[in-house]
mmCIF file of C-alpha atoms and ligand atoms in Angstrom:
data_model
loop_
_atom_site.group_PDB
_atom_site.id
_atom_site.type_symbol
_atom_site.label_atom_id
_atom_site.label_comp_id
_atom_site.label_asym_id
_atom_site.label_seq_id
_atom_site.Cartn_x
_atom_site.Cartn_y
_atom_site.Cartn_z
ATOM 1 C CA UNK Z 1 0.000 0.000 0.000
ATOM 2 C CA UNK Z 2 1.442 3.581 -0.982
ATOM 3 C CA UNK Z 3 2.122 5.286 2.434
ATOM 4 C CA UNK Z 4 1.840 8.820 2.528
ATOM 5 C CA UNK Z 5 4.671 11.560 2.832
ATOM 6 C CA UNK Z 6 5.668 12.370 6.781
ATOM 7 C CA UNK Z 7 4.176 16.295 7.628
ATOM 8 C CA UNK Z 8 2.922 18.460 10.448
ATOM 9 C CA UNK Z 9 -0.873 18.683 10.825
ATOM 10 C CA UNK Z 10 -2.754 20.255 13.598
ATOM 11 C CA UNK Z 11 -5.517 18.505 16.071
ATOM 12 C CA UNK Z 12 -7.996 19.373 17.886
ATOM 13 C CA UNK Z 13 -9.823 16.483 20.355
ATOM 14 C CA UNK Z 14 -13.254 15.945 20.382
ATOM 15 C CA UNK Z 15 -13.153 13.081 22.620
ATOM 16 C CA UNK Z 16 -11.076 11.772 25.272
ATOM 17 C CA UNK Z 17 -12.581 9.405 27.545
ATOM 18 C CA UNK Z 18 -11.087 6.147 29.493
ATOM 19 C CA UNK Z 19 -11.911 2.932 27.967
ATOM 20 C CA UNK Z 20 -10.776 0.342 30.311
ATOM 21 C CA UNK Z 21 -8.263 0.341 32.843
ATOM 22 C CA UNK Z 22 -5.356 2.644 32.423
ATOM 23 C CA UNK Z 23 -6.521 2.774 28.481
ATOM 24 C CA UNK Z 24 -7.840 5.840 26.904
ATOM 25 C CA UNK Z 25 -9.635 6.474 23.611
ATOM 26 C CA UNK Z 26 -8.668 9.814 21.962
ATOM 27 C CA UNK Z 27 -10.820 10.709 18.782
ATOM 28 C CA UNK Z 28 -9.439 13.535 16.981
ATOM 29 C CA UNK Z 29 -9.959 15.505 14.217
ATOM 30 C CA UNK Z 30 -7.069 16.200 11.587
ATOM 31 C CA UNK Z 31 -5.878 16.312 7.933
ATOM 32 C CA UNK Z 32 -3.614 13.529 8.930
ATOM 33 C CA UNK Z 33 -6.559 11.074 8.390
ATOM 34 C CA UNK Z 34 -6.646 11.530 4.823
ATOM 35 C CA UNK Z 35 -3.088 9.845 4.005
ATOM 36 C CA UNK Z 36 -2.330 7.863 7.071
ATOM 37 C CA UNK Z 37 -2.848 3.699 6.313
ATOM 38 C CA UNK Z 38 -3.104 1.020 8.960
ATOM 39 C CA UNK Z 39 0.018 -0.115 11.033
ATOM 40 C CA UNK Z 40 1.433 3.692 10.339
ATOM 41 C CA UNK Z 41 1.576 6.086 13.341
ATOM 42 C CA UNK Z 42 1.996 9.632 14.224
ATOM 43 C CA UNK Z 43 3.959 11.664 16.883
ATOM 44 C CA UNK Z 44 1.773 13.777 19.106
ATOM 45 C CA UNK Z 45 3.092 17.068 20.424
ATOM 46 C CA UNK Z 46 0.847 16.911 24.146
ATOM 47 C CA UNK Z 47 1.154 20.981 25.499
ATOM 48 C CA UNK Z 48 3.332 20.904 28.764
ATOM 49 C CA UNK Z 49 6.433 23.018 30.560
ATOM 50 C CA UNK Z 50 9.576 23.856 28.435
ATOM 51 C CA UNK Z 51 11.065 20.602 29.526
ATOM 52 C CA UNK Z 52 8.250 18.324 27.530
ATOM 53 C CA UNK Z 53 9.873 18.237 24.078
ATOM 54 C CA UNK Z 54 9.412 14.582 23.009
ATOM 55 C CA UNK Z 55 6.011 13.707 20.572
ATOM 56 C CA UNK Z 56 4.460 10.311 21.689
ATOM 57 C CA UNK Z 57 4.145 7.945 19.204
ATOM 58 C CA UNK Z 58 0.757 6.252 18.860
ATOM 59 C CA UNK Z 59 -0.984 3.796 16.341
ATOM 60 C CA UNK Z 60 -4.496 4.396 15.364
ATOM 61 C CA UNK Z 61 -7.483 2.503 15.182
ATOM 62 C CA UNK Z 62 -9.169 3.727 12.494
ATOM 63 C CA UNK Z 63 -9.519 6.897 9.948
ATOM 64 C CA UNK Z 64 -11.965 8.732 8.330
ATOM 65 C CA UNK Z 65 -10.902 10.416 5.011
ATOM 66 C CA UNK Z 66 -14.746 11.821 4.868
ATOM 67 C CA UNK Z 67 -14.998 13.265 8.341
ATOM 68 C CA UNK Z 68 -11.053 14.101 8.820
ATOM 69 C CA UNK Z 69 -11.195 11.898 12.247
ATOM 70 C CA UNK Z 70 -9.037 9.829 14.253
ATOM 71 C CA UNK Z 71 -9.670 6.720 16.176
ATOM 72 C CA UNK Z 72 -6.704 6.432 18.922
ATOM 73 C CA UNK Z 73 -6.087 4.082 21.633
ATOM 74 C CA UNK Z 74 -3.750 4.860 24.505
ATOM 75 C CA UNK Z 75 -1.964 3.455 27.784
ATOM 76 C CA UNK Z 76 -0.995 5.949 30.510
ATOM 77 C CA UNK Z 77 2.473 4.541 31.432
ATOM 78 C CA UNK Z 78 4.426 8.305 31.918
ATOM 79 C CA UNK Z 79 4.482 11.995 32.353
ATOM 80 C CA UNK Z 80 3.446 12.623 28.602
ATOM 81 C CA UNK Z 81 0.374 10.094 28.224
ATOM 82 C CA UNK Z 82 -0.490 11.452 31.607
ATOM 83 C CA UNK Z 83 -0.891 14.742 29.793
ATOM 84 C CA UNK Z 84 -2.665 13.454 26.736
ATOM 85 C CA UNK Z 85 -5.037 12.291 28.985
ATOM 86 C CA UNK Z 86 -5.516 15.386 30.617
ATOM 87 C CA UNK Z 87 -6.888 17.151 26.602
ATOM 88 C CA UNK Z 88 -10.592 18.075 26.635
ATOM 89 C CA UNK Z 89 -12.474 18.531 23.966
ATOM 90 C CA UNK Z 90 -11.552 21.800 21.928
ATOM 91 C CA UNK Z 91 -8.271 21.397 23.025
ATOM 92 C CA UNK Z 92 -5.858 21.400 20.110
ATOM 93 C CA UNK Z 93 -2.009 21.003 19.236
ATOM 94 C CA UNK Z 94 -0.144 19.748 16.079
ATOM 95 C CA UNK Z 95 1.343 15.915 15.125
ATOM 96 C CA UNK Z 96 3.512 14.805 12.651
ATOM 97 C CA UNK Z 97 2.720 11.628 10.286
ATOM 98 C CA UNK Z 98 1.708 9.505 8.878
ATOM 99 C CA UNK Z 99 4.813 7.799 9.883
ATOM 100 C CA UNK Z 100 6.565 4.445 8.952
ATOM 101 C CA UNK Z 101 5.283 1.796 6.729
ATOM 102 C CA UNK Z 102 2.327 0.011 7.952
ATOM 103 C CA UNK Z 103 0.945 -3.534 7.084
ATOM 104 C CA UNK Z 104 0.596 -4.931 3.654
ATOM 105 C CA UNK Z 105 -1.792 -7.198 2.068
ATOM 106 C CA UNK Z 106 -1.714 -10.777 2.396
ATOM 107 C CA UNK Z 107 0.724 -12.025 -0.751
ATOM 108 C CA UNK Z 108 -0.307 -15.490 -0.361
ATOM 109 C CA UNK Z 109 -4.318 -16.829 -0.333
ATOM 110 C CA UNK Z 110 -6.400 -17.862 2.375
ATOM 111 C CA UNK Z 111 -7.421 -16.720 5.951
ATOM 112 C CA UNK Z 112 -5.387 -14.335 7.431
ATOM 113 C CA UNK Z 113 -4.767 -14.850 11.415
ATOM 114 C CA UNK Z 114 -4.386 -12.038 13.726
ATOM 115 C CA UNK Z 115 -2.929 -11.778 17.141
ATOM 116 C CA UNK Z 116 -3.157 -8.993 19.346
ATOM 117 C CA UNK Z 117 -1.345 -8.855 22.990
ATOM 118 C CA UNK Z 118 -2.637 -5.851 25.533
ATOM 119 C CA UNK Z 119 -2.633 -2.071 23.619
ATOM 120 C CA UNK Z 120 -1.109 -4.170 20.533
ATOM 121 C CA UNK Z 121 -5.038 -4.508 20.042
ATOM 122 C CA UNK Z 122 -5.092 -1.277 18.371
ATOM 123 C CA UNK Z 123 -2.892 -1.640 15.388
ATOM 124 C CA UNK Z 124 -4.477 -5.032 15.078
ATOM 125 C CA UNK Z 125 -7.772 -3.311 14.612
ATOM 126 C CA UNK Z 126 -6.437 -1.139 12.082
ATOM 127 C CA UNK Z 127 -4.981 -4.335 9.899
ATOM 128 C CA UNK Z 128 -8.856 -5.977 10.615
ATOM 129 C CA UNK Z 129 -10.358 -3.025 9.204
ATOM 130 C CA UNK Z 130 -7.609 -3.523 5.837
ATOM 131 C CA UNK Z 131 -8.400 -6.848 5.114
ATOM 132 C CA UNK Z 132 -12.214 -6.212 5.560
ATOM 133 C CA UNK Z 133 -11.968 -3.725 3.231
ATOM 134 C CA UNK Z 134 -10.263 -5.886 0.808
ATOM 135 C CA UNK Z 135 -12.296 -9.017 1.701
ATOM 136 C CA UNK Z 136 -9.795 -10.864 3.144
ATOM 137 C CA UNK Z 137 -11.178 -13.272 5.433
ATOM 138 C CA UNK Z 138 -9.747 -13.353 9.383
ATOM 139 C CA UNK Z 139 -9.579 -15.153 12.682
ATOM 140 C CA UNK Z 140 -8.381 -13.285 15.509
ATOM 141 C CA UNK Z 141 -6.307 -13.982 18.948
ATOM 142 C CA UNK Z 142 -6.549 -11.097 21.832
ATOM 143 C CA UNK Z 143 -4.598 -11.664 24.736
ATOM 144 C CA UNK Z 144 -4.335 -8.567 28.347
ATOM 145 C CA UNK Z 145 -3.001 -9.998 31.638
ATOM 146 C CA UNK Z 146 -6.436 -9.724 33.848
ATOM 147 C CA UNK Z 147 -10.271 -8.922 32.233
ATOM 148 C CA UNK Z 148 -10.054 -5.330 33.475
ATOM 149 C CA UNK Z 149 -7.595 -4.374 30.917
ATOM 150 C CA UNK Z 150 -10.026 -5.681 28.150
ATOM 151 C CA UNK Z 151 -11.503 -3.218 25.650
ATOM 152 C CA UNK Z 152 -14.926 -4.497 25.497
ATOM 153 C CA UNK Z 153 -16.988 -2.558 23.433
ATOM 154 C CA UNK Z 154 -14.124 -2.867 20.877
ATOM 155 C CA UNK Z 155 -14.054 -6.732 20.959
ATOM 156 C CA UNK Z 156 -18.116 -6.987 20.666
ATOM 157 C CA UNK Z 157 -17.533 -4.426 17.656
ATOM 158 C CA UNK Z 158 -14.964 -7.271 16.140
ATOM 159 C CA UNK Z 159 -17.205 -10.139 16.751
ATOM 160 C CA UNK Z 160 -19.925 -8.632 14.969
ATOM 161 C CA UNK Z 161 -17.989 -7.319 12.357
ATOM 162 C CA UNK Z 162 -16.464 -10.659 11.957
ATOM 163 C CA UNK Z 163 -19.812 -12.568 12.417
ATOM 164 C CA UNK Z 164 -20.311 -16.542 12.150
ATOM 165 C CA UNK Z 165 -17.181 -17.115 10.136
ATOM 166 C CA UNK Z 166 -14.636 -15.530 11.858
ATOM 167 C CA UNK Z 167 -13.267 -16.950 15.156
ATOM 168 C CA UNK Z 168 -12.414 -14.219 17.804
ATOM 169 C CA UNK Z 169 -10.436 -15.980 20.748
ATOM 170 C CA UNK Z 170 -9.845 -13.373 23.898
ATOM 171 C CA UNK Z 171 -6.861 -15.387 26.251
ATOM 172 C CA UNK Z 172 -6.182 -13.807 29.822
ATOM 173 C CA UNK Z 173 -2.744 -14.844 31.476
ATOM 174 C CA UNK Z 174 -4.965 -15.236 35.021
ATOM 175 C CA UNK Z 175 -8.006 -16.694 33.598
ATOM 176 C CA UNK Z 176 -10.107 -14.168 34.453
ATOM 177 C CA UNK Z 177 -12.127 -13.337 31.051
ATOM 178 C CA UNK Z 178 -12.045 -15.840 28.140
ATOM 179 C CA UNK Z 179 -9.567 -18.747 27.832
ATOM 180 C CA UNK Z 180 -6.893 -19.041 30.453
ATOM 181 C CA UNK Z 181 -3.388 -19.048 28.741
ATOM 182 C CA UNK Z 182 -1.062 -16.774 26.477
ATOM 183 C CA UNK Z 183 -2.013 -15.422 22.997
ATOM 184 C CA UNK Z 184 0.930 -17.985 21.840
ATOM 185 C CA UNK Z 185 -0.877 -21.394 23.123
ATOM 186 C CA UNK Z 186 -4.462 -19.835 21.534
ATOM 187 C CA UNK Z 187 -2.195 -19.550 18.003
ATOM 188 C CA UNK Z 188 -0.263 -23.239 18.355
ATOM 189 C CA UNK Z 189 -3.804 -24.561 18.791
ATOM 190 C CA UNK Z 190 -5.379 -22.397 15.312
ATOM 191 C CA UNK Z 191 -2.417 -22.904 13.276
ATOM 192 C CA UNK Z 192 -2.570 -26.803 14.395
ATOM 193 C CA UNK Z 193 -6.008 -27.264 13.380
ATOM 194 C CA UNK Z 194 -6.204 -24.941 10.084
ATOM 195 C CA UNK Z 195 -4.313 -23.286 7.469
ATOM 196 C CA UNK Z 196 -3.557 -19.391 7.012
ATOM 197 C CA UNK Z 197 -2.122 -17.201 4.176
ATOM 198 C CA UNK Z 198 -0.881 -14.645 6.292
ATOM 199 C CA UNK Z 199 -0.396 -13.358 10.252
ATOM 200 C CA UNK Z 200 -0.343 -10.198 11.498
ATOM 201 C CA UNK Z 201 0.863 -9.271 15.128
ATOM 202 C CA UNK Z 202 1.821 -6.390 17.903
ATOM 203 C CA UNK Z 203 1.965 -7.362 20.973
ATOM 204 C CA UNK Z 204 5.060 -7.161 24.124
ATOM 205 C CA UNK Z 205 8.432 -8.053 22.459
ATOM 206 C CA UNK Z 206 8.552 -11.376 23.814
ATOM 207 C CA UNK Z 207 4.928 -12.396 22.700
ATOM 208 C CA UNK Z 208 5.679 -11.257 18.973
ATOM 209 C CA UNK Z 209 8.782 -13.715 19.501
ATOM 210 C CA UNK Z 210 6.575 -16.445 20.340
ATOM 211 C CA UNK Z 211 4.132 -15.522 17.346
ATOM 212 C CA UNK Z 212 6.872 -15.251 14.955
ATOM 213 C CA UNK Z 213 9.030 -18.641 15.904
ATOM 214 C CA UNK Z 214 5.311 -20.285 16.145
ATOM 215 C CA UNK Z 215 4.226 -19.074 12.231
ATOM 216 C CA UNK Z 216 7.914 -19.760 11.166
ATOM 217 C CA UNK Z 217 7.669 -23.695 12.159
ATOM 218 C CA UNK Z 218 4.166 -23.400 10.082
ATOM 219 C CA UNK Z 219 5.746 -21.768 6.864
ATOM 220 C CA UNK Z 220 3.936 -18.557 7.475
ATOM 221 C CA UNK Z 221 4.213 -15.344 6.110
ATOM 222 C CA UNK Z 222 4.367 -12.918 9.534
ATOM 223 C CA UNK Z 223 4.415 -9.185 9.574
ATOM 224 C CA UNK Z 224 4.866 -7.937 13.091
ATOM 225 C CA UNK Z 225 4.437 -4.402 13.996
ATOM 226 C CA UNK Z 226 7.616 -3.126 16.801
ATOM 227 C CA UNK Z 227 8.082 -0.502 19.447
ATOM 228 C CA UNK Z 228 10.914 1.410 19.889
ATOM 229 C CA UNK Z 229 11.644 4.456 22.105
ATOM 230 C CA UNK Z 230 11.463 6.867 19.421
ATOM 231 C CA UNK Z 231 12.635 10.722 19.016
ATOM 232 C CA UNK Z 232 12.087 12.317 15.920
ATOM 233 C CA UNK Z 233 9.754 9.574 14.241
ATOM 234 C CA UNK Z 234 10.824 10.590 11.198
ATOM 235 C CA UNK Z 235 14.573 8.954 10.133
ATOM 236 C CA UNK Z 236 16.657 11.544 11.652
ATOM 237 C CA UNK Z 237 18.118 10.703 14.933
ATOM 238 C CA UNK Z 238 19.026 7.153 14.804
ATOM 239 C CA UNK Z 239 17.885 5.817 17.926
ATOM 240 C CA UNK Z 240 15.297 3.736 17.075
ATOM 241 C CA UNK Z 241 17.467 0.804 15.743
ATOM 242 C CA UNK Z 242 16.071 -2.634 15.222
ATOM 243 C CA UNK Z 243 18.521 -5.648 14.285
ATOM 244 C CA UNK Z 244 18.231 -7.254 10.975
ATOM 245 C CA UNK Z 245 18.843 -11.520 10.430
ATOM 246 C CA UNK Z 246 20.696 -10.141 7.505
ATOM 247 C CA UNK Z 247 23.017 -8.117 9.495
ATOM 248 C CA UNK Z 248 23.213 -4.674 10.137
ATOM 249 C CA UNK Z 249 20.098 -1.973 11.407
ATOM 250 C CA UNK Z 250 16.692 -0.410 10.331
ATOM 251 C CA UNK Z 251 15.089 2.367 11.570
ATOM 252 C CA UNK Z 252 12.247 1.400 13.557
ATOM 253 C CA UNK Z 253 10.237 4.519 13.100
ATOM 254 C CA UNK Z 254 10.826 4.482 8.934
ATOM 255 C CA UNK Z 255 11.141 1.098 7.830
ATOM 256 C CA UNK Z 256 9.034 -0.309 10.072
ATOM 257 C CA UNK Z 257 7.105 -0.167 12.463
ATOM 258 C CA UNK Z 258 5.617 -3.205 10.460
ATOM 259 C CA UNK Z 259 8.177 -5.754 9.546
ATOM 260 C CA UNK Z 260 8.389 -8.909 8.017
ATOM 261 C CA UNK Z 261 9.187 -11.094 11.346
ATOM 262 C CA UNK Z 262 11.780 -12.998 9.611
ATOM 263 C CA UNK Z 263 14.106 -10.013 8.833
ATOM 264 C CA UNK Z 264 13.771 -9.134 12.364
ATOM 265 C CA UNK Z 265 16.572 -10.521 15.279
ATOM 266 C CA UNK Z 266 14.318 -11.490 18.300
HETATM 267 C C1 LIG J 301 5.487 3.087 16.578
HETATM 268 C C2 LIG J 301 4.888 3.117 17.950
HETATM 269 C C3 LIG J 301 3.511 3.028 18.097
HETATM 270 C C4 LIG J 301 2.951 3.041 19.366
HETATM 271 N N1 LIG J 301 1.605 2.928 19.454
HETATM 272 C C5 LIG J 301 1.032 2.964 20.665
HETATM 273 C C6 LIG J 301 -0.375 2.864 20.777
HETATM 274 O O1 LIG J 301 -1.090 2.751 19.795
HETATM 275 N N2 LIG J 301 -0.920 2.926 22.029
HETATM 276 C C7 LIG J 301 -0.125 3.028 23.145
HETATM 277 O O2 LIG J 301 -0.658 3.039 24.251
HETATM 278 N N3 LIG J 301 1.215 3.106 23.066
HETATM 279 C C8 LIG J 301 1.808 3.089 21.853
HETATM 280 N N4 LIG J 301 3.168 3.199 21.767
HETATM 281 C C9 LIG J 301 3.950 3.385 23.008
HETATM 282 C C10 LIG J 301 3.870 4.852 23.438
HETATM 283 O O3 LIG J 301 4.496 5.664 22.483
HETATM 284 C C11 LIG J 301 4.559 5.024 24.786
HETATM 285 O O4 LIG J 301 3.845 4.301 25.772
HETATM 286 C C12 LIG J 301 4.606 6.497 25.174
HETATM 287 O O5 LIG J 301 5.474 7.209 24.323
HETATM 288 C C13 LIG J 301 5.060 6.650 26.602
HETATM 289 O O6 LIG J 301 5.221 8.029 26.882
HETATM 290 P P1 LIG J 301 5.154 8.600 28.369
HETATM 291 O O7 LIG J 301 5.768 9.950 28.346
HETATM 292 O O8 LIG J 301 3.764 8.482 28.916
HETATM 293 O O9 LIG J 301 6.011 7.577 29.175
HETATM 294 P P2 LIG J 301 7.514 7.723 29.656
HETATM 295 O O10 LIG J 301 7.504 8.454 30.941
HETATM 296 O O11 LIG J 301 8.368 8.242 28.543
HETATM 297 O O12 LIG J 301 7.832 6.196 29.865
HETATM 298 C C14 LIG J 301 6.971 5.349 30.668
HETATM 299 C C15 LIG J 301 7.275 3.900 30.308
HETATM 300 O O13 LIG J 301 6.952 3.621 28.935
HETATM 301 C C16 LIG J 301 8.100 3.164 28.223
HETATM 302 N N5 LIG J 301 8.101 3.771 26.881
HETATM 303 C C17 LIG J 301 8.196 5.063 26.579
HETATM 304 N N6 LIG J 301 8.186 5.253 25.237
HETATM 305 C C18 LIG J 301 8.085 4.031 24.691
HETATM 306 C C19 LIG J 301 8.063 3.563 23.349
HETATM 307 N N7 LIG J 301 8.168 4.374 22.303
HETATM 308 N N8 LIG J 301 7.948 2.233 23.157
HETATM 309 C C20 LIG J 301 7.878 1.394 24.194
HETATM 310 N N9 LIG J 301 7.909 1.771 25.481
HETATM 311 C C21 LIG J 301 8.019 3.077 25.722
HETATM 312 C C22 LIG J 301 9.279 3.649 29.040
HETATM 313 O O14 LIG J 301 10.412 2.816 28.877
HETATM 314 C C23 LIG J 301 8.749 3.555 30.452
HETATM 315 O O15 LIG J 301 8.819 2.253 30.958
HETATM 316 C C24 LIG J 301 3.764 3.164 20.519
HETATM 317 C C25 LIG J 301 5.148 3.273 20.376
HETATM 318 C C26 LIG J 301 5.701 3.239 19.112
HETATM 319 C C27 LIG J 301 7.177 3.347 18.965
HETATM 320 S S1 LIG J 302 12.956 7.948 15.936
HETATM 321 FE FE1 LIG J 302 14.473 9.226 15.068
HETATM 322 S S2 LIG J 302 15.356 7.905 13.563
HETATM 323 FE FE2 LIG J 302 13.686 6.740 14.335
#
């Protein structure tokens, strides 16, 4: 897919609301919804003191080209999402993006699968809506530590999106909501029982390991979509390095975030 060329574009917020525990949804509206494809990002600038210079780096749910709005899903981990979270409606400030290369369709045929781990749900979303559009058909793997951190109303969304066809499994590690166990047991068992063209996952670093040694013993294709502590977001500070199986770096924040999970060093 043809990813549009990294600018600044202002925002204002028209909602910001929490959506489970410690996770926000941010809707926004800005010109940045008209280029940016799923699996990109964008850098928000949040307004604080002087000493606040770093954007945050976010994924997005979902954009509207029509309405010019912004689907965004957030953790509060630090000082800067504590801030976002602290925007009100009308409040406004600039971004920069669309960043990176997102995902890409499925080369091969057949089902794609899709596994999600904790706020890694979001860019997930984003690759659903893709392959919906292009009538790919998808089964999907959510995994969050307890049932608290579990965005509900966005899961019953998926399962009626995906209807009768589509298989949506939701894992928690405690066994709390769903089917006890990791995200990587609830793919062994799909990719055991049927085949896939294609998987697509973000997640923790060590879960995408799993995912991607798991679809590698399968002969799957795998994209995986990476964090990295990020500064610019746009190519020119280096310090977003990921390690290649071919040797040498990429830059997280242009080449990626989406990768192919066998270029990647785990
Ligand atoms: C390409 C990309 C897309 C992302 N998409 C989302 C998203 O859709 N939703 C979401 O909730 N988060 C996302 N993140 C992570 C998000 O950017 C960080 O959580 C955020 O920048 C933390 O800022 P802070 O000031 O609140 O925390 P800080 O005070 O800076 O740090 C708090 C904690 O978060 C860790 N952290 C900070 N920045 C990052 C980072 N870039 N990657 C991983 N860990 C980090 C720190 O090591 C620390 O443990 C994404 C990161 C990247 C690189
Ligand atoms: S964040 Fe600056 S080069 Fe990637």
């Amino acid at each position: 897919m043809s990813q549009g060329k990294v600018s600044q574009h202002a925002f204002d917020v028209l909602r910001n609301e929490p959506a489970a525990e410690g996770i926000w949804r941010l809707v926004i509206s800005s010109s940045v919804a008209a280029t940016i494809m799923p699996g990109q990002f964008m850098n928000l600038a949040v307004p604080g003191d002087g000493s606040h210079i770093l954007r945050i780096p976010l994924s997005f749910k979902c954009a509207n080209a029509d309405d010019s709005t912004v689907e965004l899903l957030y953790a509060v981990v630090g000082e800067g999402t504590k801030r976002l979270s602290l925007m009100r409606e009308g409040d406004s400030s600039v971004l920069t993006g669309p960043c990176g290369r997102g995902w890409w369709l499925p080369k091969n045929e057949g089902r794609a699968l899709l596994v999600a781990g904790g706020i890694g749900l979001q860019p997930i979303l984003a690759a659903a809506g893709m392959l919906a559009g292009e009538g790919v058909p998808y089964d999907m793997v959510v995994g969050v530590r307890t049932a608290s951190l579990l965005l509900h109303d966005d899961l019953d969304a998926m399962a009626s999106a995906m209807g009768e066809d589509g298989q949506l499994v939701i894992c928690t590690d405690d066994g709390s909501f769903g089917q006890h166990g990791f995200t990587t047991d609830a793919t062994q068992d799909l990719l055991d029982k049927q085949s896939y063209g294609q998987l697509y996952t973000c997640g923790a670093a060590l879960m995408m390991a799993g995912v991607a040694k798991i679809a590698a013993e399968h002969q799957l294709a795998c994209q995986a979509s990476l964090e990295r502590m990020m500064g610019c977001g746009f190519g020119a500070c280096s310090c977003c390095n990921v390690e290649l199986a071919s040797g040498g770096y990429a830059l997280c924040c242009q080449d990626g975030p989406v990768f192919d999970a066998t270029e990647v060093v785990w």
